[in-house]
Short mmCIF file of C-alpha atoms in Angstrom, two decimals:
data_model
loop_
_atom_site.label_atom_id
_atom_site.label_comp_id
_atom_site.label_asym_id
_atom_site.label_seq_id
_atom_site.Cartn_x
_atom_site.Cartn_y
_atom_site.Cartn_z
CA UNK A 287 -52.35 -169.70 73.96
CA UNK A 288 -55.61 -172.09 74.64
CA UNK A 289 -57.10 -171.40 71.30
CA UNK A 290 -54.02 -173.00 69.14
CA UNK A 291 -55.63 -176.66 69.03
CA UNK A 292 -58.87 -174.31 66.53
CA UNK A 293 -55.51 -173.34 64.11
CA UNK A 294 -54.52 -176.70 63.97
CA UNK A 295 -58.26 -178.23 63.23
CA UNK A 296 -58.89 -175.85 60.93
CA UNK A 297 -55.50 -176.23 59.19
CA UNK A 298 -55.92 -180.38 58.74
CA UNK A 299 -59.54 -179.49 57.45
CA UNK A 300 -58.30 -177.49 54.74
CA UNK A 301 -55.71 -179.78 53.97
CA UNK A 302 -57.68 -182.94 54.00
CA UNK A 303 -59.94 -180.88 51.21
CA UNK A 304 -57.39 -179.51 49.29
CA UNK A 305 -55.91 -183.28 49.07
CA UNK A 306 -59.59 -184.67 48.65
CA UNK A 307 -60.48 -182.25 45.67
CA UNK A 308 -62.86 -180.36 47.55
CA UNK A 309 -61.61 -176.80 46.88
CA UNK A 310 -64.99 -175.25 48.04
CA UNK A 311 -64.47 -176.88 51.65
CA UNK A 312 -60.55 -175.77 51.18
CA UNK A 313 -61.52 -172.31 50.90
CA UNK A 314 -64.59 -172.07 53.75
CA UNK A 315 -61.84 -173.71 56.15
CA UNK A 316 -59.37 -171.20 54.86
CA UNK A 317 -62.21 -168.52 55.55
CA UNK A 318 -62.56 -169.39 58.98
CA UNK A 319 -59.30 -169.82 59.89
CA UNK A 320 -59.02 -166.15 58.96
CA UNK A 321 -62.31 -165.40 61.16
CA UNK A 322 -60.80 -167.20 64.06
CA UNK A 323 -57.28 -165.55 64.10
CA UNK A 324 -58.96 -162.04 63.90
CA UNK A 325 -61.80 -162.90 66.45
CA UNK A 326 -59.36 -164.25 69.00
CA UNK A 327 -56.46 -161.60 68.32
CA UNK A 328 -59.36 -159.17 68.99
CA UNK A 329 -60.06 -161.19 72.06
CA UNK A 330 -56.55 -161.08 73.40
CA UNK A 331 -56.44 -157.36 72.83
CA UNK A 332 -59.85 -156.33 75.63
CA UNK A 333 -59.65 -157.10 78.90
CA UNK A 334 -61.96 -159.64 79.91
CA UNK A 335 -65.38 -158.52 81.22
CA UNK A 336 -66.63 -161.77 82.80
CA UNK A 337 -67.75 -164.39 80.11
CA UNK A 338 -65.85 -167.44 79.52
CA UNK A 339 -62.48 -168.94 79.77
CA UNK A 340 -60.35 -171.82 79.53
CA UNK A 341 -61.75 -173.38 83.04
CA UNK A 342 -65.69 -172.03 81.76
CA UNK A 343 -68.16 -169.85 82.39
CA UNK A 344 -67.14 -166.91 85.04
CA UNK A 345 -69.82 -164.83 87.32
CA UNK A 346 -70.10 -161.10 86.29
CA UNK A 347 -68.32 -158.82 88.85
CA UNK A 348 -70.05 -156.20 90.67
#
Protein backbone atom coordinates (compact mmCIF):
# COMPACT_ATOMS: atom_id res chain seq x y z
CA UNK A 1 0.00 0.00 0.00
CA UNK A 2 1.79 3.62 -0.74
CA UNK A 3 -0.09 5.35 1.97
CA UNK A 4 1.42 3.09 5.03
CA UNK A 5 4.51 5.55 5.69
CA UNK A 6 0.96 8.44 6.84
CA UNK A 7 0.04 5.32 9.58
CA UNK A 8 3.35 5.21 10.73
CA UNK A 9 3.85 9.28 11.05
CA UNK A 10 0.84 9.62 12.53
CA UNK A 11 1.38 6.71 14.96
CA UNK A 12 5.07 8.19 16.29
CA UNK A 13 3.16 11.63 16.58
CA UNK A 14 0.77 10.34 18.92
CA UNK A 15 3.21 8.52 20.72
CA UNK A 16 5.81 11.18 21.06
CA UNK A 17 2.64 13.24 22.75
CA UNK A 18 1.32 10.74 24.76
CA UNK A 19 5.09 10.26 26.17
CA UNK A 20 5.56 14.20 26.16
CA UNK A 21 2.28 14.88 28.23
CA UNK A 22 0.55 16.44 25.51
CA UNK A 23 -2.73 14.47 25.55
CA UNK A 24 -4.53 17.17 23.40
CA UNK A 25 -1.89 16.55 20.46
CA UNK A 26 -2.29 12.59 21.43
CA UNK A 27 -5.81 12.72 20.67
CA UNK A 28 -5.84 15.19 17.28
CA UNK A 29 -3.09 12.62 15.96
CA UNK A 30 -5.32 9.82 17.08
CA UNK A 31 -8.20 11.79 15.21
CA UNK A 32 -6.50 11.86 12.09
CA UNK A 33 -5.20 8.70 11.99
CA UNK A 34 -8.85 7.67 12.05
CA UNK A 35 -9.59 10.33 9.11
CA UNK A 36 -6.79 8.91 7.10
CA UNK A 37 -7.63 5.11 7.37
CA UNK A 38 -11.32 5.90 6.38
CA UNK A 39 -10.36 8.47 3.59
CA UNK A 40 -7.89 6.10 1.99
CA UNK A 41 -10.00 2.77 2.58
CA UNK A 42 -12.67 4.86 0.78
CA UNK A 43 -10.05 5.59 -1.80
CA UNK A 44 -9.09 2.01 -2.39
CA UNK A 45 -12.72 1.08 -2.72
CA UNK A 46 -13.58 3.70 -6.31
CA UNK A 47 -11.89 3.22 -9.19
CA UNK A 48 -9.69 5.91 -10.00
CA UNK A 49 -11.05 8.74 -12.21
CA UNK A 50 -7.80 10.51 -13.18
CA UNK A 51 -6.31 12.60 -10.23
CA UNK A 52 -3.24 11.61 -8.54
CA UNK A 53 -1.09 8.70 -7.75
CA UNK A 54 1.97 7.40 -6.39
CA UNK A 55 4.14 8.63 -9.64
CA UNK A 56 1.73 12.25 -9.54
CA UNK A 57 -0.63 14.00 -11.16
CA UNK A 58 -2.45 11.93 -14.17
CA UNK A 59 -4.29 13.67 -17.39
CA UNK A 60 -8.14 13.17 -17.36
CA UNK A 61 -9.21 10.55 -19.98
CA UNK A 62 -11.51 11.31 -22.68
Amino acid sequence: MRHDWIYDVLSDLKAYATANRLPALAAKADEALAVARAEIAAQELTPDQGGADENGPTEPTQ
